[in-house]
Coordinates of C-alpha atoms in Angstrom, one line a residue:
Chain A
X747 CA 4.6 -11.0 26.2
X748 CA 4.9 -8.6 28.5
X749 CA 1.9 -6.2 29.1
X750 CA 3.8 -2.9 27.5
X751 CA 5.0 -5.1 24.9
X752 CA 1.3 -5.7 24.3
X753 CA 0.1 -2.1 24.9
X754 CA 2.8 -1.2 22.2
X755 CA 2.0 -3.8 19.5
X756 CA -1.8 -3.2 19.8
X757 CA -1.4 0.6 19.4
X758 CA 0.3 0.3 16.4
X759 CA -1.9 -2.2 15.1
X760 CA -4.9 -0.5 16.0
X761 CA -3.4 2.3 14.1
X762 CA -2.5 1.0 11.0
X763 CA -5.9 -0.9 10.3
X764 CA -8.2 2.0 11.6
X765 CA -9.0 3.4 8.0
X766 CA -9.6 -0.3 6.5
X767 CA -12.1 -0.7 9.7
X768 CA -13.8 2.7 9.5
X769 CA -14.6 1.5 5.8
X770 CA -15.7 -1.7 6.4
X771 CA -18.3 -0.3 9.1
X772 CA -19.3 2.8 6.8
X773 CA -20.7 -0.1 4.2
X774 CA -23.7 -0.6 6.3
X775 CA -23.5 2.3 8.8
X776 CA -23.1 5.2 6.4
X777 CA -23.7 8.0 9.1
X778 CA -19.8 8.8 9.9
X779 CA -20.5 9.7 13.5
X780 CA -22.1 6.4 13.8
X781 CA -19.7 4.3 12.1
X782 CA -16.9 6.5 14.2
X783 CA -19.1 5.4 17.8
X784 CA -18.6 1.8 16.4
X785 CA -15.1 1.6 15.9
X786 CA -14.5 3.0 19.6
X787 CA -16.4 0.6 20.9
X788 CA -14.7 -2.0 18.8
X789 CA -11.5 -0.6 19.9
X790 CA -12.1 -1.1 23.2
X791 CA -13.4 -4.7 22.6
X792 CA -10.2 -5.7 20.7
X793 CA -8.0 -4.5 23.5
X794 CA -10.2 -6.8 26.1
X795 CA -9.5 -9.9 23.8
X796 CA -6.2 -8.9 22.4
X797 CA -4.5 -11.7 24.5
X798 CA -6.5 -14.3 22.3
X799 CA -5.0 -12.5 19.1
X800 CA -2.6 -14.4 17.0
X801 CA 0.2 -12.6 15.8
X802 CA 0.6 -14.6 12.8
X803 CA -2.9 -14.0 11.6
X804 CA -3.7 -10.5 10.0
X805 CA -5.0 -8.4 12.6
X806 CA -7.2 -6.5 10.6
X807 CA -9.2 -9.8 9.5
X808 CA -9.8 -10.5 13.2
X809 CA -10.5 -6.8 14.1
X810 CA -13.3 -7.1 11.4
X811 CA -14.8 -9.9 13.4
X812 CA -15.5 -7.5 16.0
X813 CA -16.3 -4.6 13.9
X814 CA -19.4 -7.0 12.6
X815 CA -20.3 -7.9 16.3
X816 CA -20.2 -4.3 17.3
X817 CA -21.9 -3.3 14.0
X818 CA -24.8 -6.1 15.0
X819 CA -25.4 -4.5 18.6
X820 CA -25.8 -0.8 17.1
X821 CA -28.1 -1.8 15.1
X822 CA -29.9 -3.7 17.8
X823 CA -29.9 -1.0 20.2
X824 CA -30.5 2.0 18.0
X825 CA -33.5 0.7 15.6
X826 CA -33.6 4.0 13.8
X827 CA -36.5 4.1 11.3
X828 CA -33.9 5.4 8.9
X829 CA -31.5 2.4 9.5
X830 CA -31.6 -0.9 7.6
X831 CA -33.3 -4.0 9.0
X832 CA -31.0 -5.9 10.5
X833 CA -31.4 -8.7 8.2
X834 CA -30.5 -6.3 5.4
X835 CA -27.2 -5.6 7.0
X836 CA -26.4 -9.0 7.7
X837 CA -27.0 -10.1 4.2
X838 CA -24.9 -7.0 3.2
X839 CA -21.6 -8.1 5.8
X840 CA -22.0 -11.9 3.9
X841 CA -21.8 -10.1 0.6
X842 CA -19.4 -7.7 1.3
X843 CA -17.1 -10.8 2.3
X844 CA -18.0 -12.8 -0.8
X845 CA -17.1 -10.0 -3.1
X846 CA -14.1 -8.8 -1.4
X847 CA -11.6 -9.2 -4.2
X848 CA -14.1 -7.2 -6.7
X849 CA -15.0 -4.6 -4.1
X850 CA -11.5 -4.1 -3.5
X851 CA -10.2 -3.7 -6.9
X852 CA -13.0 -0.9 -7.5
X853 CA -11.6 1.2 -5.0
X854 CA -8.2 0.9 -7.0
X855 CA -10.3 2.1 -10.0
X856 CA -11.9 4.8 -7.8
X857 CA -8.6 6.3 -7.0
X858 CA -8.0 6.9 -11.0
X859 CA -11.4 7.9 -11.6
X860 CA -11.4 10.5 -8.8
X861 CA -8.7 11.8 -11.0
X862 CA -10.8 12.5 -14.1
X863 CA -13.2 14.8 -12.4
X864 CA -13.2 18.7 -12.6
X865 CA -11.4 20.8 -10.3
X866 CA -15.1 22.1 -9.1
X867 CA -16.6 18.8 -8.5
X868 CA -13.3 17.4 -6.8
X869 CA -13.6 20.3 -4.4
X870 CA -17.2 19.8 -3.8
X871 CA -16.4 16.3 -2.7
X872 CA -13.5 17.2 -0.8
X873 CA -15.5 19.6 1.3
X874 CA -18.6 17.1 1.7
X875 CA -16.5 14.0 2.7
X876 CA -13.1 15.6 3.8
X877 CA -14.0 18.8 5.5
X878 CA -17.8 17.3 6.1
X879 CA -19.3 20.3 5.3
X880 CA -23.0 19.2 5.1
X881 CA -25.5 20.0 2.0
X882 CA -26.8 22.9 3.9
X883 CA -23.6 24.3 4.7
X884 CA -22.5 23.8 1.0
X885 CA -25.7 25.3 0.1
X886 CA -25.3 28.8 1.9
X887 CA -21.4 28.9 1.4
X888 CA -21.9 28.4 -2.7
X889 CA -25.0 30.4 -3.0
X890 CA -27.1 27.3 -4.3
X891 CA -30.2 25.8 -3.0
X892 CA -29.9 22.5 -1.2
X893 CA -31.5 20.6 -4.0
X894 CA -28.8 21.7 -6.8
X895 CA -25.9 20.9 -4.2
X896 CA -27.5 17.6 -3.5
X897 CA -28.1 17.1 -7.4
X898 CA -24.6 17.8 -8.1
X899 CA -23.4 15.6 -5.5
X900 CA -25.3 12.5 -6.8
X901 CA -24.3 13.3 -10.5
X902 CA -20.3 13.4 -9.4
X903 CA -20.7 10.0 -7.5
X904 CA -22.9 8.6 -10.8
X905 CA -20.2 9.9 -12.9
X906 CA -17.5 7.9 -10.6
X907 CA -19.9 4.9 -10.6
X908 CA -19.7 5.1 -14.2
X909 CA -16.2 5.5 -14.3
X910 CA -15.4 2.5 -12.3
X911 CA -17.8 0.1 -13.9
X912 CA -16.1 0.9 -17.4
X913 CA -12.4 0.5 -15.7
X914 CA -13.7 -2.9 -14.2
X915 CA -15.3 -4.2 -17.7
X916 CA -12.0 -3.1 -19.3
X917 CA -10.1 -5.5 -16.7
X918 CA -12.5 -8.3 -16.2
X919 CA -13.8 -8.8 -20.0
Chain B
X41 CA -38.0 0.7 -9.6
X42 CA -34.8 0.2 -12.3
X43 CA -31.3 0.5 -11.2
X44 CA -31.3 4.1 -12.1
X45 CA -33.8 4.4 -9.3
X46 CA -32.6 2.3 -6.7
X47 CA -28.9 4.0 -7.2
X48 CA -30.5 7.0 -6.2
X49 CA -32.3 6.0 -3.6
X50 CA -29.0 4.3 -2.2
X51 CA -27.4 7.5 -2.7
X52 CA -30.1 9.3 -0.4
X53 CA -29.6 6.7 2.2
X54 CA -26.0 6.6 2.4
X55 CA -26.4 10.5 2.5
X56 CA -28.8 10.0 5.4
X57 CA -31.8 12.0 3.7
X58 CA -33.9 9.1 2.9
X59 CA -37.3 8.8 4.6
X60 CA -38.0 5.7 6.6
X61 CA -40.5 4.5 4.0
X62 CA -37.5 4.9 1.3
X63 CA -35.4 2.9 3.7
X64 CA -37.9 0.3 4.6
X65 CA -38.5 -0.3 1.0
X66 CA -34.7 -0.4 0.3
X67 CA -34.2 -2.9 3.0
X68 CA -36.9 -5.2 1.7
X69 CA -35.2 -5.1 -1.7
X70 CA -31.7 -5.8 -0.4
X71 CA -33.2 -8.6 1.5
X72 CA -34.6 -10.2 -1.6
X73 CA -32.3 -9.2 -4.4
X74 CA -28.3 -10.5 -4.9
X75 CA -28.0 -7.9 -7.7
X76 CA -29.7 -5.0 -5.3
X77 CA -27.2 -5.5 -2.6
X78 CA -24.5 -5.7 -5.1
X79 CA -25.3 -2.0 -6.4
X80 CA -25.3 -1.2 -2.9
X81 CA -22.2 -2.4 -1.8
X82 CA -20.4 -0.6 -4.8
X83 CA -22.0 2.7 -4.3
X84 CA -21.5 2.0 -0.3
X85 CA -17.8 1.3 -1.1
X86 CA -17.5 4.7 -2.9
X87 CA -19.0 6.6 0.2
X88 CA -16.8 5.0 2.5
X89 CA -13.9 5.4 0.5
X90 CA -14.6 8.9 0.3
X91 CA -15.4 9.1 4.0
X92 CA -12.9 7.5 5.6
X93 CA -10.1 9.5 2.9
X94 CA -8.8 11.6 5.7
X95 CA -7.7 8.4 7.6
X96 CA -6.1 7.2 4.8
X97 CA -3.5 9.5 5.4
X98 CA 0.0 7.8 6.7
X99 CA 0.5 8.7 10.1
X100 CA 3.3 11.4 9.8
X101 CA 4.2 11.0 13.7
X102 CA 4.7 8.2 15.9
X103 CA 3.2 9.3 18.7
X104 CA 0.2 7.4 18.8
X105 CA -1.4 9.4 21.5
X106 CA -1.7 12.6 19.8
X107 CA -2.7 10.5 16.8
X108 CA -5.8 8.8 18.7
X109 CA -6.5 12.5 20.1
X110 CA -6.4 14.3 16.7
X111 CA -9.0 11.2 16.1
X112 CA -11.2 12.0 18.8
X113 CA -10.8 16.0 18.3
X114 CA -12.5 15.2 14.6
X115 CA -15.2 13.1 16.4
X116 CA -16.0 15.8 18.6
X117 CA -16.3 18.3 15.6
X118 CA -18.2 15.8 14.0
X119 CA -20.7 15.3 16.5
X120 CA -21.1 19.1 17.3
X121 CA -22.0 18.8 20.8
X122 CA -24.6 16.3 20.3
X123 CA -25.5 14.4 23.6
X124 CA -23.8 11.2 22.4
X125 CA -21.0 13.0 23.7
X126 CA -20.3 12.0 27.4
X127 CA -20.5 8.6 26.1
X128 CA -18.1 8.8 23.4
X129 CA -16.1 11.0 25.8
X130 CA -15.7 8.0 28.3
X131 CA -14.8 5.5 25.7
X132 CA -12.3 7.7 24.3
X133 CA -10.8 8.2 27.5
X134 CA -10.4 4.7 27.5
X135 CA -8.4 4.4 24.3
X136 CA -6.3 7.5 25.6
X137 CA -5.6 5.9 28.7
X138 CA -4.6 2.4 26.7
X139 CA -2.6 4.5 24.3
X140 CA -0.9 6.5 27.3
X141 CA 0.3 3.5 29.0
X142 CA 1.4 1.9 25.7
X143 CA 3.9 4.9 25.3
X144 CA 4.7 5.7 28.6
X145 CA 5.8 2.0 29.3
X146 CA 7.8 1.8 25.9
X147 CA 10.8 0.1 26.9
X148 CA 13.5 2.6 27.4
X149 CA 16.3 0.0 26.8
X150 CA 15.5 0.0 22.5
X151 CA 16.1 3.9 21.7
X152 CA 14.3 4.9 18.4
X153 CA 16.9 5.6 15.7
X154 CA 15.4 5.6 12.6
X155 CA 12.0 6.9 11.4
X156 CA 10.3 5.8 8.2
X157 CA 10.2 8.5 5.5
X158 CA 8.3 6.3 2.6
X159 CA 7.3 2.7 2.0
X160 CA 5.1 0.8 -0.3
X161 CA 5.0 -3.0 -0.5
X162 CA 5.2 -5.6 2.1
X163 CA 7.7 -5.5 4.6
X164 CA 8.7 -6.2 8.2
X165 CA 10.9 -5.0 11.1
X166 CA 12.6 -7.5 13.3
X167 CA 13.8 -6.0 17.0
X168 CA 15.6 -6.8 20.1
X169 CA 14.1 -10.3 21.1
X170 CA 13.2 -11.7 17.6
X171 CA 9.9 -9.3 17.9
X172 CA 8.8 -9.3 14.0
X173 CA 6.2 -6.0 13.5
X174 CA 4.6 -6.5 10.0
X175 CA 2.6 -3.6 10.3
X176 CA 4.7 -0.6 9.3
X177 CA 3.8 2.9 8.1
X178 CA 5.1 6.4 7.4
X179 CA 6.3 8.2 10.3
X180 CA 6.7 4.8 12.3
X181 CA 9.9 5.0 14.5
X182 CA 12.3 2.2 15.0
X183 CA 15.1 0.8 17.0
X184 CA 17.8 -1.2 15.8
X185 CA 17.0 -4.2 14.1
X186 CA 16.5 -5.5 10.7
X187 CA 13.9 -4.5 7.8
X188 CA 13.0 -7.2 5.2
X189 CA 11.3 -6.8 2.0
X190 CA 8.3 -9.2 1.5
X191 CA 7.1 -8.8 -1.9
X192 CA 9.1 -8.2 -5.1
X193 CA 7.9 -4.5 -5.2
X194 CA 9.0 -3.7 -1.2
X195 CA 10.5 -0.3 -1.0
X196 CA 11.6 1.5 2.6
X197 CA 13.2 4.5 3.0
X198 CA 14.8 5.7 6.6
X199 CA 16.2 8.4 8.1
X200 CA 18.2 8.3 11.2
X201 CA 18.5 11.3 13.8
X202 CA 21.0 13.1 12.1
X203 CA 19.1 13.3 8.8
X204 CA 21.0 10.9 6.7
X205 CA 18.7 8.4 4.6
X206 CA 18.9 5.1 3.4
X207 CA 16.8 3.5 1.0
X208 CA 16.1 -0.5 0.7
X209 CA 14.4 -2.1 -2.2
X210 CA 14.7 -5.3 -4.3
X211 CA 13.6 -8.8 -4.2
X212 CA 14.4 -10.5 -0.8
X213 CA 16.3 -7.3 0.4
X214 CA 17.1 -7.3 3.9
X215 CA 19.0 -4.5 6.0
X216 CA 20.1 -4.8 9.4
X217 CA 20.8 -1.4 11.2
X218 CA 22.2 0.2 14.5
X219 CA 23.5 3.2 15.8
X220 CA 25.5 3.1 19.3
X221 CA 27.3 6.3 18.2
X222 CA 28.2 4.6 14.8
X223 CA 26.1 3.8 12.2
X224 CA 26.3 0.3 11.2
X225 CA 24.2 -1.6 8.6
X226 CA 24.1 -4.9 6.9
X227 CA 23.1 -5.3 3.5
X228 CA 22.1 -9.1 3.1
X229 CA 20.6 -8.6 0.0
X230 CA 18.9 -5.9 -2.2
X231 CA 19.7 -2.8 -3.7
X232 CA 20.5 0.1 -1.4
X233 CA 21.0 3.5 -1.4
X234 CA 22.1 6.4 1.0
X235 CA 22.6 9.9 1.4
X236 CA 24.8 10.4 4.2
X237 CA 25.2 13.7 6.0
X238 CA 28.7 14.1 7.5
X239 CA 29.4 11.6 10.4
X240 CA 31.5 12.1 13.6
X241 CA 35.0 12.0 13.3
X242 CA 36.5 8.3 13.3
X243 CA 32.8 7.0 13.1
X244 CA 31.9 6.8 9.7
X245 CA 28.9 5.0 8.7
X246 CA 29.8 1.6 7.8
X247 CA 27.8 -0.9 5.3
X248 CA 28.7 -4.4 5.1
X249 CA 27.5 -6.8 2.6
X250 CA 28.5 -10.4 2.5
X251 CA 31.6 -9.3 0.1
X252 CA 32.8 -6.1 1.3
X253 CA 32.7 -3.5 3.9
X254 CA 32.3 0.0 3.0
X255 CA 33.3 3.0 4.7
X256 CA 31.3 6.1 4.4
X257 CA 31.7 9.9 5.8
X258 CA 29.3 11.8 4.1
X259 CA 27.9 11.2 0.7
X260 CA 25.8 9.8 -1.6
X261 CA 25.8 6.3 -3.2
X262 CA 24.2 3.0 -3.9
X263 CA 25.0 -0.3 -3.5
X264 CA 23.5 -3.7 -5.1
X265 CA 24.3 -6.8 -3.1
X266 CA 24.1 -10.5 -3.8
X267 CA 25.3 -13.6 -2.6
X268 CA 28.6 -13.4 -4.7
X269 CA 29.0 -9.7 -5.7
X270 CA 28.7 -6.2 -4.4
X271 CA 28.2 -3.2 -6.8
X272 CA 28.9 0.4 -5.6
X273 CA 28.1 3.6 -7.7
X274 CA 29.3 6.7 -5.9
X275 CA 27.4 10.0 -7.0
X276 CA 28.9 12.3 -4.6
X277 CA 32.0 12.3 -2.1
X278 CA 34.0 9.1 -1.7
X279 CA 33.9 5.3 -0.1
X280 CA 36.3 3.6 1.2
X281 CA 35.8 -0.4 0.0
X282 CA 37.4 -3.0 2.0
X283 CA 37.1 -6.9 0.3
X284 CA 36.1 -9.2 3.5
X285 CA 37.8 -12.4 1.7
X286 CA 41.7 -10.5 1.4
X287 CA 41.3 -7.3 3.0
X288 CA 42.3 -5.4 -0.1
X289 CA 40.9 -1.8 0.0
X290 CA 40.3 0.7 -2.5
X291 CA 39.0 4.1 -2.5
X292 CA 35.8 5.1 -5.0
X293 CA 35.4 8.4 -5.9
X294 CA 32.4 10.4 -6.9
X295 CA 31.2 9.0 -10.7
X296 CA 33.1 5.7 -10.0
X297 CA 31.7 2.0 -9.8
X298 CA 33.4 -0.4 -7.8
X299 CA 32.5 -4.3 -8.4
X300 CA 33.9 -6.5 -5.9
X301 CA 33.7 -10.4 -6.4
X302 CA 35.9 -12.9 -4.4
X303 CA 39.0 -14.0 -6.7
X304 CA 39.0 -11.1 -8.8
X305 CA 40.7 -7.7 -8.9
X306 CA 38.4 -5.3 -7.2
X307 CA 36.8 -3.8 -10.6
X308 CA 37.0 0.4 -10.3
X309 CA 35.6 2.1 -13.6
X310 CA 33.6 5.2 -14.1
X311 CA 29.9 4.6 -13.8
X312 CA 28.9 3.1 -17.5
X313 CA 27.0 5.5 -19.7
X314 CA 23.2 4.5 -19.3
X315 CA 21.4 2.4 -22.0
X316 CA 18.0 2.2 -23.2
X317 CA 17.4 -1.3 -24.2
X318 CA 17.3 -4.6 -21.9
X319 CA 16.3 -8.0 -22.5
X320 CA 15.5 -10.3 -19.6
X321 CA 17.8 -13.4 -21.0
X322 CA 16.3 -16.1 -19.1
X323 CA 18.2 -18.7 -21.4
X324 CA 21.3 -17.3 -19.4
X325 CA 20.6 -19.3 -16.5
X326 CA 19.3 -18.9 -12.8
X327 CA 20.3 -15.3 -11.4
X328 CA 20.0 -13.9 -8.0
X329 CA 18.3 -10.6 -9.5
X330 CA 15.4 -12.4 -10.5
X331 CA 12.1 -13.4 -8.5
X332 CA 10.4 -16.5 -9.6
X333 CA 10.7 -20.3 -10.4
X334 CA 13.2 -20.6 -13.1
X335 CA 12.8 -23.5 -15.2
X336 CA 15.3 -24.5 -18.3
X337 CA 14.1 -24.7 -22.1
X338 CA 13.2 -28.4 -22.9
X339 CA 12.1 -29.5 -26.2
X340 CA 11.3 -26.6 -28.3
X341 CA 10.3 -24.2 -25.4
X342 CA 13.0 -21.8 -23.9
X343 CA 13.5 -21.0 -20.4
X344 CA 10.8 -19.3 -18.4
X345 CA 10.2 -17.8 -14.9
X346 CA 7.1 -18.9 -13.1
X347 CA 5.2 -17.1 -10.5
X348 CA 5.9 -17.7 -6.7
X349 CA 3.2 -16.6 -3.7
X350 CA 3.7 -14.1 -1.6
X351 CA 1.2 -13.7 1.5
X352 CA 1.0 -10.2 1.9
X353 CA -0.1 -10.4 5.7
X354 CA -1.3 -6.7 6.5
X355 CA -4.0 -7.3 3.7
X356 CA -4.6 -10.8 3.9
X357 CA -4.1 -10.8 0.6
X358 CA -1.7 -13.5 -1.8
X359 CA -0.1 -12.6 -4.9
X360 CA 1.4 -14.9 -7.4
X361 CA 4.6 -12.7 -8.7
X362 CA 7.4 -12.8 -10.8
X363 CA 10.1 -10.0 -10.9
X364 CA 13.5 -9.1 -13.0
X365 CA 15.9 -7.0 -11.6
X366 CA 16.9 -4.8 -14.9
X367 CA 19.9 -1.8 -13.8
X368 CA 21.2 -4.0 -10.8
X369 CA 24.7 -5.6 -10.3
X370 CA 27.5 -4.8 -12.6
X371 CA 25.1 -3.8 -15.7
X372 CA 24.6 -0.6 -17.2
X373 CA 22.2 1.5 -15.8
X374 CA 18.6 1.4 -18.1
X375 CA 16.9 4.9 -18.6
X376 CA 13.5 4.9 -20.0
X377 CA 13.0 6.9 -22.7
X378 CA 9.7 8.8 -23.9
X379 CA 9.0 6.2 -26.8
X380 CA 10.3 3.0 -24.4
X381 CA 8.0 0.1 -24.6
X382 CA 8.1 -3.5 -22.6
X383 CA 7.6 -6.4 -24.9
X384 CA 6.1 -9.2 -22.7
X385 CA 5.8 -12.9 -23.6
X386 CA 4.7 -15.4 -21.5
X387 CA 2.1 -18.0 -20.7
X388 CA -0.8 -18.2 -18.5
X389 CA -2.8 -21.6 -18.0
X390 CA -6.0 -19.9 -16.6
X391 CA -6.8 -16.4 -18.3
X392 CA -7.1 -13.8 -15.5
X393 CA -6.1 -10.4 -15.0
X394 CA -2.6 -9.8 -14.3
X395 CA -0.7 -6.7 -12.8
X396 CA 2.7 -5.5 -14.9
X397 CA 4.9 -2.8 -13.2
X398 CA 8.3 -1.3 -12.9
X399 CA 10.2 0.2 -10.1
X400 CA 12.4 3.3 -11.2
X401 CA 15.2 5.6 -9.8
X402 CA 16.7 8.8 -9.8
X403 CA 20.3 8.8 -11.4
X404 CA 21.7 9.1 -8.0
X405 CA 20.1 6.0 -6.7
X406 CA 16.9 7.8 -4.9
X407 CA 13.5 5.8 -5.3
X408 CA 11.7 7.7 -7.8
X409 CA 8.1 5.7 -7.9
X410 CA 6.4 2.4 -8.9
X411 CA 3.8 2.6 -11.8
X412 CA 1.6 -0.2 -13.2
X413 CA -1.2 -1.3 -15.1
X414 CA -3.6 -4.0 -14.7
X415 CA -4.3 -5.8 -18.1
X416 CA -7.7 -7.5 -18.6
X417 CA -8.4 -11.2 -18.5
X418 CA -9.7 -11.1 -22.0
X419 CA -6.1 -10.4 -23.4
X420 CA -4.9 -14.0 -22.2
X421 CA -6.3 -17.4 -23.4
X422 CA -6.4 -20.3 -21.4
X423 CA -3.1 -22.4 -21.7
X424 CA -2.0 -20.2 -24.5
X425 CA 1.2 -18.5 -25.1
X426 CA 0.7 -14.5 -24.7
X427 CA 2.6 -11.5 -26.1
X428 CA 2.1 -7.9 -26.3
X429 CA 3.8 -4.4 -25.9
X430 CA 3.2 -2.4 -22.8
X431 CA 3.4 1.6 -23.6
X432 CA 4.9 3.1 -20.8
X433 CA 2.9 6.0 -20.8
X434 CA -0.3 3.9 -20.1
X435 CA 1.4 3.2 -16.6
X436 CA -0.5 4.7 -13.5
X437 CA 1.8 5.5 -10.0
X438 CA 1.1 2.7 -7.8
X439 CA -1.8 4.0 -5.7
X440 CA 0.0 3.1 -2.3
X441 CA 2.3 5.4 -2.8
X442 CA -0.5 8.3 -3.1
X443 CA 1.1 9.9 0.3
X444 CA 4.0 10.9 -1.6
X445 CA 2.7 11.8 -4.9
X446 CA 3.8 15.3 -5.0
X447 CA 7.2 14.3 -4.2
X448 CA 7.9 11.9 -7.1
X449 CA 7.4 12.4 -10.8
X450 CA 4.5 11.9 -12.8
X451 CA 5.6 9.5 -15.2
X452 CA 8.6 7.2 -15.4
X453 CA 10.5 8.7 -18.8
X454 CA 14.0 9.7 -17.9
X455 CA 14.4 7.4 -14.7
X456 CA 16.5 4.3 -14.5
X457 CA 14.7 1.1 -14.5
X458 CA 15.1 -0.8 -11.5
X459 CA 13.1 -3.8 -11.9
X460 CA 10.0 -4.9 -13.8
X461 CA 7.7 -7.2 -12.3
X462 CA 3.8 -9.0 -13.0
X463 CA 1.8 -10.7 -10.8
X464 CA -1.9 -12.1 -10.2
X465 CA -4.2 -11.3 -7.3
X466 CA -5.3 -14.4 -5.0
X467 CA -5.6 -16.9 -7.9
X468 CA -2.3 -19.2 -8.8
X469 CA -3.1 -19.1 -13.0
X470 CA -0.1 -20.7 -14.0
X471 CA 1.7 -17.3 -15.6
X472 CA 5.0 -17.5 -16.8
X473 CA 7.1 -15.5 -18.3
X474 CA 9.4 -16.0 -21.2
X475 CA 11.0 -12.9 -21.8
X476 CA 10.7 -9.3 -21.4
X477 CA 12.3 -7.1 -23.3
X478 CA 12.7 -3.0 -23.3
X479 CA 12.5 -1.5 -26.4
X480 CA 13.1 2.1 -27.7
X481 CA 11.8 2.3 -31.3
X482 CA 14.1 5.1 -32.0
X483 CA 17.5 3.3 -31.8

């Protein structure tokens, strides 16, 4: 493959699978900024090894192998006290793969469960996740204590979790 | 700690507010207890999906460079001046250099002539030199080539530089397009509709099927092409139809339908009135408008359509699907009423959840969405026949169309039923359909 063709193909494939890769990393490295750093490192590693990529295979599966390596490298390098141990992270990566179908289906239900939230709750989630406002910033904006905002977020996520569980039971029973 | 406590602790960890002692305890529990790991994964997936939601929006531009730069800007604002910026910037520059190189070195001999403005299902594009690209997205610009639907629910909308749009859907659909001063399209199979702006004098858009050639100046129409026939419905303007086998021509005006088959007069009629009932009628034999493994009736059993596997390369998933074209060929358009239901009879060898869905379009042929539901495994018995009635109001818009939700109707009522399909995911479970019937109790 000519270099320019490879460049173009790589760019297209990377952009297409970026959201899936980011979600994959965020499961084990929940801090968004860290996860994006890992994704950047992963992008560079993927490009370096792109000549090894078999276009007949799904790019995203190939890319996830690199993401795992970068996650392990990150955990070894940073060793923060507030991050999971490498062993715990490794087990989560394994189980994540083992439960792929089930967990993918949960994401499918999540989209519907989000529609059941009230306008206020949806707005709070959007502000926290999409606009990346911190709990402190939300607290200041809404004139509520940090604790109240945090509890509200927990309650919304618990409701989403329950909604997904209910839908999954309906589907799997 | 009970499940609720672990859920709370996992939530704090995901938010980055758990203490080091909490995280140490959580790590120990994850290492020793598979149930906690599963709970963690369930909650972390929600967190990850919500956190990455911004990246789910499909790129509306093919300028990958600006896409990555935008990503980097988000990184910058998220980092808010952290010390890591310098390292991130270094890596970012490397990515930008790669991407810039990719786009500045793009082949100049393959001008981009269409932009993808909507798609769902699995599709591929084959360009000059036989290069196959399967990872297509909204906003991707394409040079002349061939788009091919690779799953029963594939659909794509392309916009030419002059604003004319074409849509392709249907089982095994395949469309080749080019524009060297005149738009030329070849529809091998599938359902195709177009909204064509006035074309240059003497250079009408040409749409060729296996049996006919259509000349279009500026109009709205839809075409259904199969191996033996071409059916054209014209909503606005006129289209000249030329039968390839004997060069016979007819002009098809707005509100008319032409059916072209070899060895018969070209049929020219008013577009027939819509109906609200339909049956799959598998006993009539094989049909180009179905997807699946058709078997004739044997002994006491009637004909059936068994699933065939489709590997979705982009996601690495395999579905086992059957599909039925409904308002296709020379049939009357089937319009869904508010009380319409689908009665489905079939058989499954191994009980499993099954997806059922429909594709609908507007009266002028424009794509109007895909709606689906998942039936739980408990509704099926191993090795047993099944029958149930599906309320169309229970169907939800296919999540893959979320990016264009605001442009699509919220329910399928009043729309033309283009096709219906069902499939299992990952496992071949011996699913076969005996009959699907659209019923409208008021009639």
